[in-house]
Amino acid sequence: MPDHDLLRAALRENWHLVPTAITNRRGGILSRSWDVTVGQMRYVARLVRPAERQALEAGLGAAGRLRACGIAAGESVRTLSGALTVGIPVGALAVLRRAPGRALAGGDPVDQQWWGDRLGAVHRALQGYVHPGLCRWNMLDADAAHLSGEPWLRLAVTEAVTAATRLTVTDRLTYGVLHRDPAPEEFVVDPDTGRAGVLDGGASGTGPLVYDVAAAVAYAGGPDAAVELVDGYLAAAPVHSDEMDATLPVLLRFRWAAQADWSARRLAECAQAPAAAGCRAGAGEALDRARAALRSLGG
């Protein structure tokens, strides 16, 4: 993750933005983001790995589609050269004008209703959305070398992949455009208007829509803690309750396996980097959370 000095330099050089404040934002596993204040203006700076650059640009385009459908979403700020993103030494960076409102709290039942409703509305609004940067949802590589770091890891990923593969072959799933990392902090509600929205379209891809719900449920603390979230989603989404009941457990397990895979990959990368103690600690904590969740799910 870049320090604030590197971020300030990138914002000044590529957007002519001189921040008066930068605050780390909590969020998902596919990107890192910061709240950036420039005078009276509020922005979000989002950083993804170089391989996710096209997916990020697809998400920025999806945000425009959402705004056209009446859903509040952050508006991309183009660089001085007219680009949506810019490459910096640690990844690809984008800047958005922040949608008004406060971030949702994942454990609050009322916020969960907003969260589920907006995720469902996003899925419905993005039906038919196409972009060359949309990546296809795919299975994890259970033979990847970085899965050798923990004795339990490869078996857990293999079992999750096997169950998800069986689901995609034998069950009818509703496919569409995914946010891919719908943490509660990605959604906002404006107390002045009661209007809820989303920061952007995420690092967008395509796949079974319930995978996004599984990711949100994981952030909420599991199915028992996410009842209001799922209810809010089903009221707004193009997915029926019978599909949710049949597929959520399998895709939730797959989501935790994906986090375990991401964490193990990050640990392998950190091992190659000098002064990576903080990097290893964060990835290690994420791997421990994934292991505990998989155990609770029987994986």
PDB file of C-alpha atoms in Angstrom:
ATOM      1  CA  MET A   1       0.000   0.000   0.000  1.00  0.00           C
ATOM      2  CA  PRO A   2       1.417   3.427  -0.835  1.00  0.00           C
ATOM      3  CA  ASP A   3       2.004   5.914   1.945  1.00  0.00           C
ATOM      4  CA  HIS A   4       0.182   9.210   1.940  1.00  0.00           C
ATOM      5  CA  ASP A   5       3.178  11.050   0.462  1.00  0.00           C
ATOM      6  CA  LEU A   6       3.166   8.799  -2.598  1.00  0.00           C
ATOM      7  CA  LEU A   7      -0.611   9.189  -2.914  1.00  0.00           C
ATOM      8  CA  ARG A   8      -0.353  12.986  -2.603  1.00  0.00           C
ATOM      9  CA  ALA A   9       2.301  13.071  -5.314  1.00  0.00           C
ATOM     10  CA  ALA A  10       0.188  10.926  -7.654  1.00  0.00           C
ATOM     11  CA  LEU A  11      -2.914  13.075  -7.105  1.00  0.00           C
ATOM     12  CA  ARG A  12      -0.968  16.296  -7.673  1.00  0.00           C
ATOM     13  CA  GLU A  13       0.850  15.059 -10.758  1.00  0.00           C
ATOM     14  CA  ASN A  14      -2.057  13.343 -12.513  1.00  0.00           C
ATOM     15  CA  TRP A  15      -5.145  15.259 -11.359  1.00  0.00           C
ATOM     16  CA  HIS A  16      -3.778  18.588 -10.051  1.00  0.00           C
ATOM     17  CA  LEU A  17      -5.475  17.779  -6.760  1.00  0.00           C
ATOM     18  CA  VAL A  18      -3.763  19.022  -3.598  1.00  0.00           C
ATOM     19  CA  PRO A  19      -5.375  17.208  -0.646  1.00  0.00           C
ATOM     20  CA  THR A  20      -6.028  18.961   2.636  1.00  0.00           C
ATOM     21  CA  ALA A  21      -6.760  15.583   4.259  1.00  0.00           C
ATOM     22  CA  ILE A  22      -6.361  11.888   3.408  1.00  0.00           C
ATOM     23  CA  THR A  23      -8.010   9.137   5.456  1.00  0.00           C
ATOM     24  CA  ASN A  24      -7.600   5.396   4.997  1.00  0.00           C
ATOM     25  CA  ARG A  25     -10.922   3.723   4.249  1.00  0.00           C
ATOM     26  CA  ARG A  26     -11.909   0.279   5.405  1.00  0.00           C
ATOM     27  CA  GLY A  27     -13.074  -1.956   2.634  1.00  0.00           C
ATOM     28  CA  GLY A  28     -12.669  -5.120   0.653  1.00  0.00           C
ATOM     29  CA  ILE A  29      -9.863  -7.397  -0.461  1.00  0.00           C
ATOM     30  CA  LEU A  30      -9.644  -6.459  -4.144  1.00  0.00           C
ATOM     31  CA  SER A  31      -8.730  -2.794  -3.691  1.00  0.00           C
ATOM     32  CA  ARG A  32      -7.498  -0.194  -1.250  1.00  0.00           C
ATOM     33  CA  SER A  33      -9.104   3.228  -0.993  1.00  0.00           C
ATOM     34  CA  TRP A  34      -8.836   6.568   0.744  1.00  0.00           C
ATOM     35  CA  ASP A  35     -11.183   9.457   1.453  1.00  0.00           C
ATOM     36  CA  VAL A  36      -9.525  12.551   0.031  1.00  0.00           C
ATOM     37  CA  THR A  37     -10.581  16.085   0.920  1.00  0.00           C
ATOM     38  CA  VAL A  38      -9.581  19.000  -1.294  1.00  0.00           C
ATOM     39  CA  GLY A  39     -11.027  22.185   0.180  1.00  0.00           C
ATOM     40  CA  GLN A  40     -14.791  21.628   0.268  1.00  0.00           C
ATOM     41  CA  MET A  41     -14.681  18.747  -2.217  1.00  0.00           C
ATOM     42  CA  ARG A  42     -14.641  15.087  -1.220  1.00  0.00           C
ATOM     43  CA  TYR A  43     -13.160  12.346  -3.348  1.00  0.00           C
ATOM     44  CA  VAL A  44     -12.336   8.653  -3.124  1.00  0.00           C
ATOM     45  CA  ALA A  45      -8.979   7.426  -4.421  1.00  0.00           C
ATOM     46  CA  ARG A  46      -9.009   3.732  -5.286  1.00  0.00           C
ATOM     47  CA  LEU A  47      -5.984   1.534  -5.894  1.00  0.00           C
ATOM     48  CA  VAL A  48      -5.982  -1.943  -7.440  1.00  0.00           C
ATOM     49  CA  ARG A  49      -3.294  -4.369  -8.459  1.00  0.00           C
ATOM     50  CA  PRO A  50      -2.030  -3.857 -12.034  1.00  0.00           C
ATOM     51  CA  ALA A  51      -3.895  -6.980 -13.215  1.00  0.00           C
ATOM     52  CA  GLU A  52      -7.194  -5.461 -11.998  1.00  0.00           C
ATOM     53  CA  ARG A  53      -6.862  -2.176 -13.905  1.00  0.00           C
ATOM     54  CA  GLN A  54      -9.320  -3.045 -16.681  1.00  0.00           C
ATOM     55  CA  ALA A  55     -11.806  -4.423 -14.146  1.00  0.00           C
ATOM     56  CA  LEU A  56     -11.570  -1.161 -12.190  1.00  0.00           C
ATOM     57  CA  GLU A  57     -12.255   0.833 -15.349  1.00  0.00           C
ATOM     58  CA  ALA A  58     -15.239  -1.422 -16.025  1.00  0.00           C
ATOM     59  CA  GLY A  59     -16.499  -0.566 -12.548  1.00  0.00           C
ATOM     60  CA  LEU A  60     -16.067   3.146 -13.192  1.00  0.00           C
ATOM     61  CA  GLY A  61     -18.122   2.761 -16.355  1.00  0.00           C
ATOM     62  CA  ALA A  62     -20.728   0.774 -14.442  1.00  0.00           C
ATOM     63  CA  ALA A  63     -21.069   3.682 -12.006  1.00  0.00           C
ATOM     64  CA  GLY A  64     -22.084   5.885 -14.927  1.00  0.00           C
ATOM     65  CA  ARG A  65     -24.723   3.334 -15.902  1.00  0.00           C
ATOM     66  CA  LEU A  66     -26.003   3.320 -12.309  1.00  0.00           C
ATOM     67  CA  ARG A  67     -26.311   7.105 -12.209  1.00  0.00           C
ATOM     68  CA  ALA A  68     -28.271   7.002 -15.473  1.00  0.00           C
ATOM     69  CA  CYS A  69     -30.651   4.558 -13.752  1.00  0.00           C
ATOM     70  CA  GLY A  70     -31.175   6.888 -10.793  1.00  0.00           C
ATOM     71  CA  ILE A  71     -28.797   5.146  -8.374  1.00  0.00           C
ATOM     72  CA  ALA A  72     -26.378   7.455  -6.578  1.00  0.00           C
ATOM     73  CA  ALA A  73     -22.804   6.503  -7.469  1.00  0.00           C
ATOM     74  CA  GLY A  74     -19.417   8.175  -7.466  1.00  0.00           C
ATOM     75  CA  GLU A  75     -18.387   9.959 -10.647  1.00  0.00           C
ATOM     76  CA  SER A  76     -14.974   9.239 -12.115  1.00  0.00           C
ATOM     77  CA  VAL A  77     -12.533  12.144 -12.361  1.00  0.00           C
ATOM     78  CA  ARG A  78     -10.350  11.800 -15.422  1.00  0.00           C
ATOM     79  CA  THR A  79      -6.636  12.473 -15.264  1.00  0.00           C
ATOM     80  CA  LEU A  80      -5.084  15.535 -16.897  1.00  0.00           C
ATOM     81  CA  SER A  81      -4.469  13.368 -19.972  1.00  0.00           C
ATOM     82  CA  GLY A  82      -8.100  12.215 -20.058  1.00  0.00           C
ATOM     83  CA  ALA A  83      -7.550   8.691 -18.702  1.00  0.00           C
ATOM     84  CA  LEU A  84      -9.794   6.945 -16.176  1.00  0.00           C
ATOM     85  CA  THR A  85      -6.861   5.432 -14.281  1.00  0.00           C
ATOM     86  CA  VAL A  86      -3.140   5.936 -13.989  1.00  0.00           C
ATOM     87  CA  GLY A  87      -0.392   3.441 -13.301  1.00  0.00           C
ATOM     88  CA  ILE A  88       1.787   4.122 -10.265  1.00  0.00           C
ATOM     89  CA  PRO A  89       4.587   1.903  -8.897  1.00  0.00           C
ATOM     90  CA  VAL A  90       2.205  -0.109  -6.697  1.00  0.00           C
ATOM     91  CA  GLY A  91      -0.822  -0.504  -8.989  1.00  0.00           C
ATOM     92  CA  ALA A  92      -3.512   1.400 -10.868  1.00  0.00           C
ATOM     93  CA  LEU A  93      -5.136   4.454  -9.274  1.00  0.00           C
ATOM     94  CA  ALA A  94      -8.505   6.087  -9.927  1.00  0.00           C
ATOM     95  CA  VAL A  95     -10.246   9.094  -8.392  1.00  0.00           C
ATOM     96  CA  LEU A  96     -14.006   9.569  -7.977  1.00  0.00           C
ATOM     97  CA  ARG A  97     -16.172  12.351  -6.667  1.00  0.00           C
ATOM     98  CA  ARG A  98     -17.634  10.787  -3.561  1.00  0.00           C
ATOM     99  CA  ALA A  99     -21.340  10.005  -3.507  1.00  0.00           C
ATOM    100  CA  PRO A 100     -22.905  11.964  -0.611  1.00  0.00           C
ATOM    101  CA  GLY A 101     -23.609  10.255   2.685  1.00  0.00           C
ATOM    102  CA  ARG A 102     -21.997   8.099   5.319  1.00  0.00           C
ATOM    103  CA  ALA A 103     -20.694   4.583   4.842  1.00  0.00           C
ATOM    104  CA  LEU A 104     -23.058   1.819   5.944  1.00  0.00           C
ATOM    105  CA  ALA A 105     -22.388  -0.157   9.104  1.00  0.00           C
ATOM    106  CA  GLY A 106     -22.405  -3.878   8.379  1.00  0.00           C
ATOM    107  CA  GLY A 107     -23.775  -4.888  11.771  1.00  0.00           C
ATOM    108  CA  ASP A 108     -26.690  -2.468  11.855  1.00  0.00           C
ATOM    109  CA  PRO A 109     -30.025  -4.093  10.817  1.00  0.00           C
ATOM    110  CA  VAL A 110     -31.374  -0.932   9.178  1.00  0.00           C
ATOM    111  CA  ASP A 111     -28.131  -0.359   7.284  1.00  0.00           C
ATOM    112  CA  GLN A 112     -28.225  -4.000   6.220  1.00  0.00           C
ATOM    113  CA  GLN A 113     -31.582  -3.369   4.583  1.00  0.00           C
ATOM    114  CA  TRP A 114     -30.072  -0.436   2.665  1.00  0.00           C
ATOM    115  CA  TRP A 115     -27.026  -2.527   1.831  1.00  0.00           C
ATOM    116  CA  GLY A 116     -29.024  -5.456   0.453  1.00  0.00           C
ATOM    117  CA  ASP A 117     -31.475  -3.195  -1.359  1.00  0.00           C
ATOM    118  CA  ARG A 118     -28.734  -1.233  -3.110  1.00  0.00           C
ATOM    119  CA  LEU A 119     -26.787  -4.365  -4.049  1.00  0.00           C
ATOM    120  CA  GLY A 120     -29.952  -5.833  -5.533  1.00  0.00           C
ATOM    121  CA  ALA A 121     -30.721  -2.576  -7.354  1.00  0.00           C
ATOM    122  CA  VAL A 122     -27.170  -2.498  -8.735  1.00  0.00           C
ATOM    123  CA  HIS A 123     -27.519  -6.054 -10.050  1.00  0.00           C
ATOM    124  CA  ARG A 124     -30.820  -5.209 -11.685  1.00  0.00           C
ATOM    125  CA  ALA A 125     -29.602  -1.929 -13.196  1.00  0.00           C
ATOM    126  CA  LEU A 126     -26.485  -3.532 -14.673  1.00  0.00           C
ATOM    127  CA  GLN A 127     -28.332  -6.269 -16.525  1.00  0.00           C
ATOM    128  CA  GLY A 128     -27.128  -5.993 -20.102  1.00  0.00           C
ATOM    129  CA  TYR A 129     -24.144  -3.781 -19.229  1.00  0.00           C
ATOM    130  CA  VAL A 130     -21.101  -4.639 -21.324  1.00  0.00           C
ATOM    131  CA  HIS A 131     -17.525  -3.407 -21.108  1.00  0.00           C
ATOM    132  CA  PRO A 132     -14.287  -4.873 -22.482  1.00  0.00           C
ATOM    133  CA  GLY A 133     -12.775  -4.773 -19.002  1.00  0.00           C
ATOM    134  CA  LEU A 134     -15.359  -7.038 -17.398  1.00  0.00           C
ATOM    135  CA  CYS A 135     -13.593 -10.169 -16.208  1.00  0.00           C
ATOM    136  CA  ARG A 136     -15.352 -13.508 -16.059  1.00  0.00           C
ATOM    137  CA  TRP A 137     -15.914 -15.180 -12.719  1.00  0.00           C
ATOM    138  CA  ASN A 138     -13.673 -18.191 -12.588  1.00  0.00           C
ATOM    139  CA  MET A 139     -12.590 -20.937 -10.273  1.00  0.00           C
ATOM    140  CA  LEU A 140      -9.519 -20.797  -8.080  1.00  0.00           C
ATOM    141  CA  ASP A 141      -6.420 -22.764  -9.063  1.00  0.00           C
ATOM    142  CA  ALA A 142      -6.186 -25.468  -6.415  1.00  0.00           C
ATOM    143  CA  ASP A 143      -2.701 -26.409  -7.729  1.00  0.00           C
ATOM    144  CA  ALA A 144      -1.221 -22.919  -7.215  1.00  0.00           C
ATOM    145  CA  ALA A 145       2.178 -22.909  -5.518  1.00  0.00           C
ATOM    146  CA  HIS A 146       1.220 -20.319  -2.880  1.00  0.00           C
ATOM    147  CA  LEU A 147      -1.314 -22.757  -1.388  1.00  0.00           C
ATOM    148  CA  SER A 148       1.560 -24.783   0.033  1.00  0.00           C
ATOM    149  CA  GLY A 149       2.148 -22.226   2.773  1.00  0.00           C
ATOM    150  CA  GLU A 150      -0.326 -23.818   5.213  1.00  0.00           C
ATOM    151  CA  PRO A 151      -1.071 -27.569   5.537  1.00  0.00           C
ATOM    152  CA  TRP A 152      -4.860 -27.088   5.540  1.00  0.00           C
ATOM    153  CA  LEU A 153      -5.058 -24.566   2.726  1.00  0.00           C
ATOM    154  CA  ARG A 154      -4.908 -26.573  -0.486  1.00  0.00           C
ATOM    155  CA  LEU A 155      -7.508 -29.101   0.697  1.00  0.00           C
ATOM    156  CA  ALA A 156      -9.889 -26.327   1.795  1.00  0.00           C
ATOM    157  CA  VAL A 157      -9.592 -24.551  -1.564  1.00  0.00           C
ATOM    158  CA  THR A 158      -9.971 -27.833  -3.480  1.00  0.00           C
ATOM    159  CA  GLU A 159     -13.162 -28.733  -1.594  1.00  0.00           C
ATOM    160  CA  ALA A 160     -14.644 -25.261  -2.126  1.00  0.00           C
ATOM    161  CA  VAL A 161     -13.834 -25.349  -5.838  1.00  0.00           C
ATOM    162  CA  THR A 162     -15.325 -28.832  -6.211  1.00  0.00           C
ATOM    163  CA  ALA A 163     -18.583 -27.782  -4.552  1.00  0.00           C
ATOM    164  CA  ALA A 164     -18.827 -24.561  -6.598  1.00  0.00           C
ATOM    165  CA  THR A 165     -18.080 -26.416  -9.841  1.00  0.00           C
ATOM    166  CA  ARG A 166     -20.815 -28.928  -9.074  1.00  0.00           C
ATOM    167  CA  LEU A 167     -23.211 -26.049  -8.409  1.00  0.00           C
ATOM    168  CA  THR A 168     -22.490 -24.292 -11.678  1.00  0.00           C
ATOM    169  CA  VAL A 169     -22.931 -27.522 -13.634  1.00  0.00           C
ATOM    170  CA  THR A 170     -26.049 -28.906 -11.984  1.00  0.00           C
ATOM    171  CA  ASP A 171     -28.034 -25.846 -10.861  1.00  0.00           C
ATOM    172  CA  ARG A 172     -29.555 -22.966 -12.712  1.00  0.00           C
ATOM    173  CA  LEU A 173     -27.892 -19.732 -11.605  1.00  0.00           C
ATOM    174  CA  THR A 174     -28.719 -16.126 -12.372  1.00  0.00           C
ATOM    175  CA  TYR A 175     -25.665 -14.533 -13.965  1.00  0.00           C
ATOM    176  CA  GLY A 176     -24.895 -10.856 -14.417  1.00  0.00           C
ATOM    177  CA  VAL A 177     -22.458  -8.070 -13.606  1.00  0.00           C
ATOM    178  CA  LEU A 178     -20.794  -8.414 -10.208  1.00  0.00           C
ATOM    179  CA  HIS A 179     -19.363  -5.759  -7.932  1.00  0.00           C
ATOM    180  CA  ARG A 180     -17.023  -8.535  -6.697  1.00  0.00           C
ATOM    181  CA  ASP A 181     -16.202  -6.926  -3.352  1.00  0.00           C
ATOM    182  CA  PRO A 182     -19.390  -5.364  -1.887  1.00  0.00           C
ATOM    183  CA  ALA A 183     -18.173  -4.452   1.595  1.00  0.00           C
ATOM    184  CA  PRO A 184     -20.580  -2.243   3.591  1.00  0.00           C
ATOM    185  CA  GLU A 185     -18.120   0.650   3.292  1.00  0.00           C
ATOM    186  CA  GLU A 186     -18.696   0.579  -0.465  1.00  0.00           C
ATOM    187  CA  PHE A 187     -22.290   1.734   0.097  1.00  0.00           C
ATOM    188  CA  VAL A 188     -23.516   5.047   1.506  1.00  0.00           C
ATOM    189  CA  VAL A 189     -26.724   6.576   2.784  1.00  0.00           C
ATOM    190  CA  ASP A 190     -27.340  10.320   2.865  1.00  0.00           C
ATOM    191  CA  PRO A 191     -29.051  11.228   6.180  1.00  0.00           C
ATOM    192  CA  ASP A 192     -30.329  14.492   4.680  1.00  0.00           C
ATOM    193  CA  THR A 193     -32.231  12.821   1.848  1.00  0.00           C
ATOM    194  CA  GLY A 194     -32.528   9.188   2.951  1.00  0.00           C
ATOM    195  CA  ARG A 195     -31.050   8.244  -0.407  1.00  0.00           C
ATOM    196  CA  ALA A 196     -28.637   5.309  -0.518  1.00  0.00           C
ATOM    197  CA  GLY A 197     -26.012   4.671  -3.139  1.00  0.00           C
ATOM    198  CA  VAL A 198     -22.680   3.067  -3.949  1.00  0.00           C
ATOM    199  CA  LEU A 199     -19.195   4.472  -4.367  1.00  0.00           C
ATOM    200  CA  ASP A 200     -18.702   2.869  -7.782  1.00  0.00           C
ATOM    201  CA  GLY A 201     -19.192  -0.407  -9.618  1.00  0.00           C
ATOM    202  CA  GLY A 202     -16.263  -2.099  -7.867  1.00  0.00           C
ATOM    203  CA  ALA A 203     -13.682  -4.099  -9.787  1.00  0.00           C
ATOM    204  CA  SER A 204     -16.467  -5.343 -11.996  1.00  0.00           C
ATOM    205  CA  GLY A 205     -16.791  -8.783 -13.493  1.00  0.00           C
ATOM    206  CA  THR A 206     -19.476 -11.219 -14.523  1.00  0.00           C
ATOM    207  CA  GLY A 207     -20.686 -14.315 -12.724  1.00  0.00           C
ATOM    208  CA  PRO A 208     -23.469 -15.735 -10.544  1.00  0.00           C
ATOM    209  CA  LEU A 209     -25.106 -12.843  -8.740  1.00  0.00           C
ATOM    210  CA  VAL A 210     -25.373 -14.760  -5.476  1.00  0.00           C
ATOM    211  CA  TYR A 211     -21.554 -14.694  -5.307  1.00  0.00           C
ATOM    212  CA  ASP A 212     -21.804 -10.959  -4.556  1.00  0.00           C
ATOM    213  CA  VAL A 213     -24.381 -11.732  -1.872  1.00  0.00           C
ATOM    214  CA  ALA A 214     -22.037 -14.347  -0.401  1.00  0.00           C
ATOM    215  CA  ALA A 215     -19.269 -11.745  -0.247  1.00  0.00           C
ATOM    216  CA  ALA A 216     -21.592  -9.292   1.508  1.00  0.00           C
ATOM    217  CA  VAL A 217     -22.789 -11.973   3.942  1.00  0.00           C
ATOM    218  CA  ALA A 218     -19.167 -12.769   4.789  1.00  0.00           C
ATOM    219  CA  TYR A 219     -18.540  -9.107   5.591  1.00  0.00           C
ATOM    220  CA  ALA A 220     -21.697  -9.021   7.724  1.00  0.00           C
ATOM    221  CA  GLY A 221     -20.496 -11.913   9.891  1.00  0.00           C
ATOM    222  CA  GLY A 222     -22.239 -14.905   8.327  1.00  0.00           C
ATOM    223  CA  PRO A 223     -25.804 -15.951   7.447  1.00  0.00           C
ATOM    224  CA  ASP A 224     -27.180 -15.663  10.975  1.00  0.00           C
ATOM    225  CA  ALA A 225     -25.928 -12.093  11.219  1.00  0.00           C
ATOM    226  CA  ALA A 226     -27.059 -11.096   7.728  1.00  0.00           C
ATOM    227  CA  VAL A 227     -30.796 -11.844   7.688  1.00  0.00           C
ATOM    228  CA  GLU A 228     -31.784  -8.221   7.009  1.00  0.00           C
ATOM    229  CA  LEU A 229     -29.147  -7.928   4.299  1.00  0.00           C
ATOM    230  CA  VAL A 230     -30.463 -10.960   2.414  1.00  0.00           C
ATOM    231  CA  ASP A 231     -34.085  -9.852   2.832  1.00  0.00           C
ATOM    232  CA  GLY A 232     -33.249  -6.399   1.487  1.00  0.00           C
ATOM    233  CA  TYR A 233     -31.443  -7.932  -1.448  1.00  0.00           C
ATOM    234  CA  LEU A 234     -34.230 -10.325  -2.422  1.00  0.00           C
ATOM    235  CA  ALA A 235     -36.758  -7.479  -2.423  1.00  0.00           C
ATOM    236  CA  ALA A 236     -34.770  -5.594  -5.067  1.00  0.00           C
ATOM    237  CA  ALA A 237     -32.777  -8.160  -7.041  1.00  0.00           C
ATOM    238  CA  PRO A 238     -33.395 -10.371 -10.088  1.00  0.00           C
ATOM    239  CA  VAL A 239     -32.782 -13.460  -7.915  1.00  0.00           C
ATOM    240  CA  HIS A 240     -35.503 -15.560  -6.241  1.00  0.00           C
ATOM    241  CA  SER A 241     -35.428 -16.923  -2.718  1.00  0.00           C
ATOM    242  CA  ASP A 242     -35.246 -20.571  -3.817  1.00  0.00           C
ATOM    243  CA  GLU A 243     -32.039 -19.877  -5.735  1.00  0.00           C
ATOM    244  CA  MET A 244     -30.651 -18.003  -2.744  1.00  0.00           C
ATOM    245  CA  ASP A 245     -31.420 -20.876  -0.387  1.00  0.00           C
ATOM    246  CA  ALA A 246     -29.802 -23.438  -2.691  1.00  0.00           C
ATOM    247  CA  THR A 247     -26.662 -21.534  -3.672  1.00  0.00           C
ATOM    248  CA  LEU A 248     -25.674 -19.161  -0.870  1.00  0.00           C
ATOM    249  CA  PRO A 249     -24.025 -21.784   1.403  1.00  0.00           C
ATOM    250  CA  VAL A 250     -21.860 -23.103  -1.436  1.00  0.00           C
ATOM    251  CA  LEU A 251     -20.861 -19.667  -2.723  1.00  0.00           C
ATOM    252  CA  LEU A 252     -20.209 -18.390   0.784  1.00  0.00           C
ATOM    253  CA  ARG A 253     -17.749 -21.220   1.280  1.00  0.00           C
ATOM    254  CA  PHE A 254     -16.176 -20.401  -2.080  1.00  0.00           C
ATOM    255  CA  ARG A 255     -15.875 -16.733  -1.104  1.00  0.00           C
ATOM    256  CA  TRP A 256     -13.965 -17.610   2.055  1.00  0.00           C
ATOM    257  CA  ALA A 257     -11.745 -19.911   0.016  1.00  0.00           C
ATOM    258  CA  ALA A 258     -11.108 -16.994  -2.343  1.00  0.00           C
ATOM    259  CA  GLN A 259     -10.071 -14.838   0.605  1.00  0.00           C
ATOM    260  CA  ALA A 260      -7.781 -17.608   1.844  1.00  0.00           C
ATOM    261  CA  ASP A 261      -6.263 -17.864  -1.643  1.00  0.00           C
ATOM    262  CA  TRP A 262      -5.785 -14.074  -1.839  1.00  0.00           C
ATOM    263  CA  SER A 263      -4.196 -13.976   1.617  1.00  0.00           C
ATOM    264  CA  ALA A 264      -1.821 -16.836   0.856  1.00  0.00           C
ATOM    265  CA  ARG A 265      -0.801 -15.207  -2.419  1.00  0.00           C
ATOM    266  CA  ARG A 266      -0.198 -11.941  -0.584  1.00  0.00           C
ATOM    267  CA  LEU A 267       1.914 -13.700   2.047  1.00  0.00           C
ATOM    268  CA  ALA A 268       4.024 -15.256  -0.704  1.00  0.00           C
ATOM    269  CA  GLU A 269       4.535 -11.818  -2.261  1.00  0.00           C
ATOM    270  CA  CYS A 270       5.364 -10.260   1.108  1.00  0.00           C
ATOM    271  CA  ALA A 271       8.035 -12.880   1.681  1.00  0.00           C
ATOM    272  CA  GLN A 272       9.860 -11.520  -1.362  1.00  0.00           C
ATOM    273  CA  ALA A 273       9.645  -7.878  -0.235  1.00  0.00           C
ATOM    274  CA  PRO A 274      12.038  -6.145   2.145  1.00  0.00           C
ATOM    275  CA  ALA A 275      10.618  -4.664   5.358  1.00  0.00           C
ATOM    276  CA  ALA A 276       7.327  -6.497   4.809  1.00  0.00           C
ATOM    277  CA  ALA A 277       6.390  -7.187   8.439  1.00  0.00           C
ATOM    278  CA  GLY A 278       3.226  -5.071   8.268  1.00  0.00           C
ATOM    279  CA  CYS A 279       2.314  -6.626   4.938  1.00  0.00           C
ATOM    280  CA  ARG A 280       2.683 -10.132   6.379  1.00  0.00           C
ATOM    281  CA  ALA A 281       0.689  -9.273   9.493  1.00  0.00           C
ATOM    282  CA  GLY A 282      -2.338  -8.003   7.562  1.00  0.00           C
ATOM    283  CA  ALA A 283      -2.367 -10.929   5.155  1.00  0.00           C
ATOM    284  CA  GLY A 284      -1.836 -13.378   7.994  1.00  0.00           C
ATOM    285  CA  GLU A 285      -4.802 -11.996   9.929  1.00  0.00           C
ATOM    286  CA  ALA A 286      -6.983 -12.263   6.816  1.00  0.00           C
ATOM    287  CA  LEU A 287      -5.867 -15.865   6.322  1.00  0.00           C
ATOM    288  CA  ASP A 288      -6.717 -16.696   9.932  1.00  0.00           C
ATOM    289  CA  ARG A 289     -10.224 -15.246   9.492  1.00  0.00           C
ATOM    290  CA  ALA A 290     -10.741 -17.288   6.340  1.00  0.00           C
ATOM    291  CA  ARG A 291      -9.567 -20.458   8.053  1.00  0.00           C
ATOM    292  CA  ALA A 292     -11.951 -19.930  10.981  1.00  0.00           C
ATOM    293  CA  ALA A 293     -14.862 -19.255   8.631  1.00  0.00           C
ATOM    294  CA  LEU A 294     -14.146 -22.314   6.515  1.00  0.00           C
ATOM    295  CA  ARG A 295     -13.988 -24.463   9.625  1.00  0.00           C
ATOM    296  CA  SER A 296     -17.358 -23.159  10.742  1.00  0.00           C
ATOM    297  CA  LEU A 297     -18.778 -24.013   7.328  1.00  0.00           C
ATOM    298  CA  GLY A 298     -17.328 -27.509   7.399  1.00  0.00           C
ATOM    299  CA  GLY A 299     -14.428 -26.767   5.048  1.00  0.00           C
TER     300      GLY A 299
END
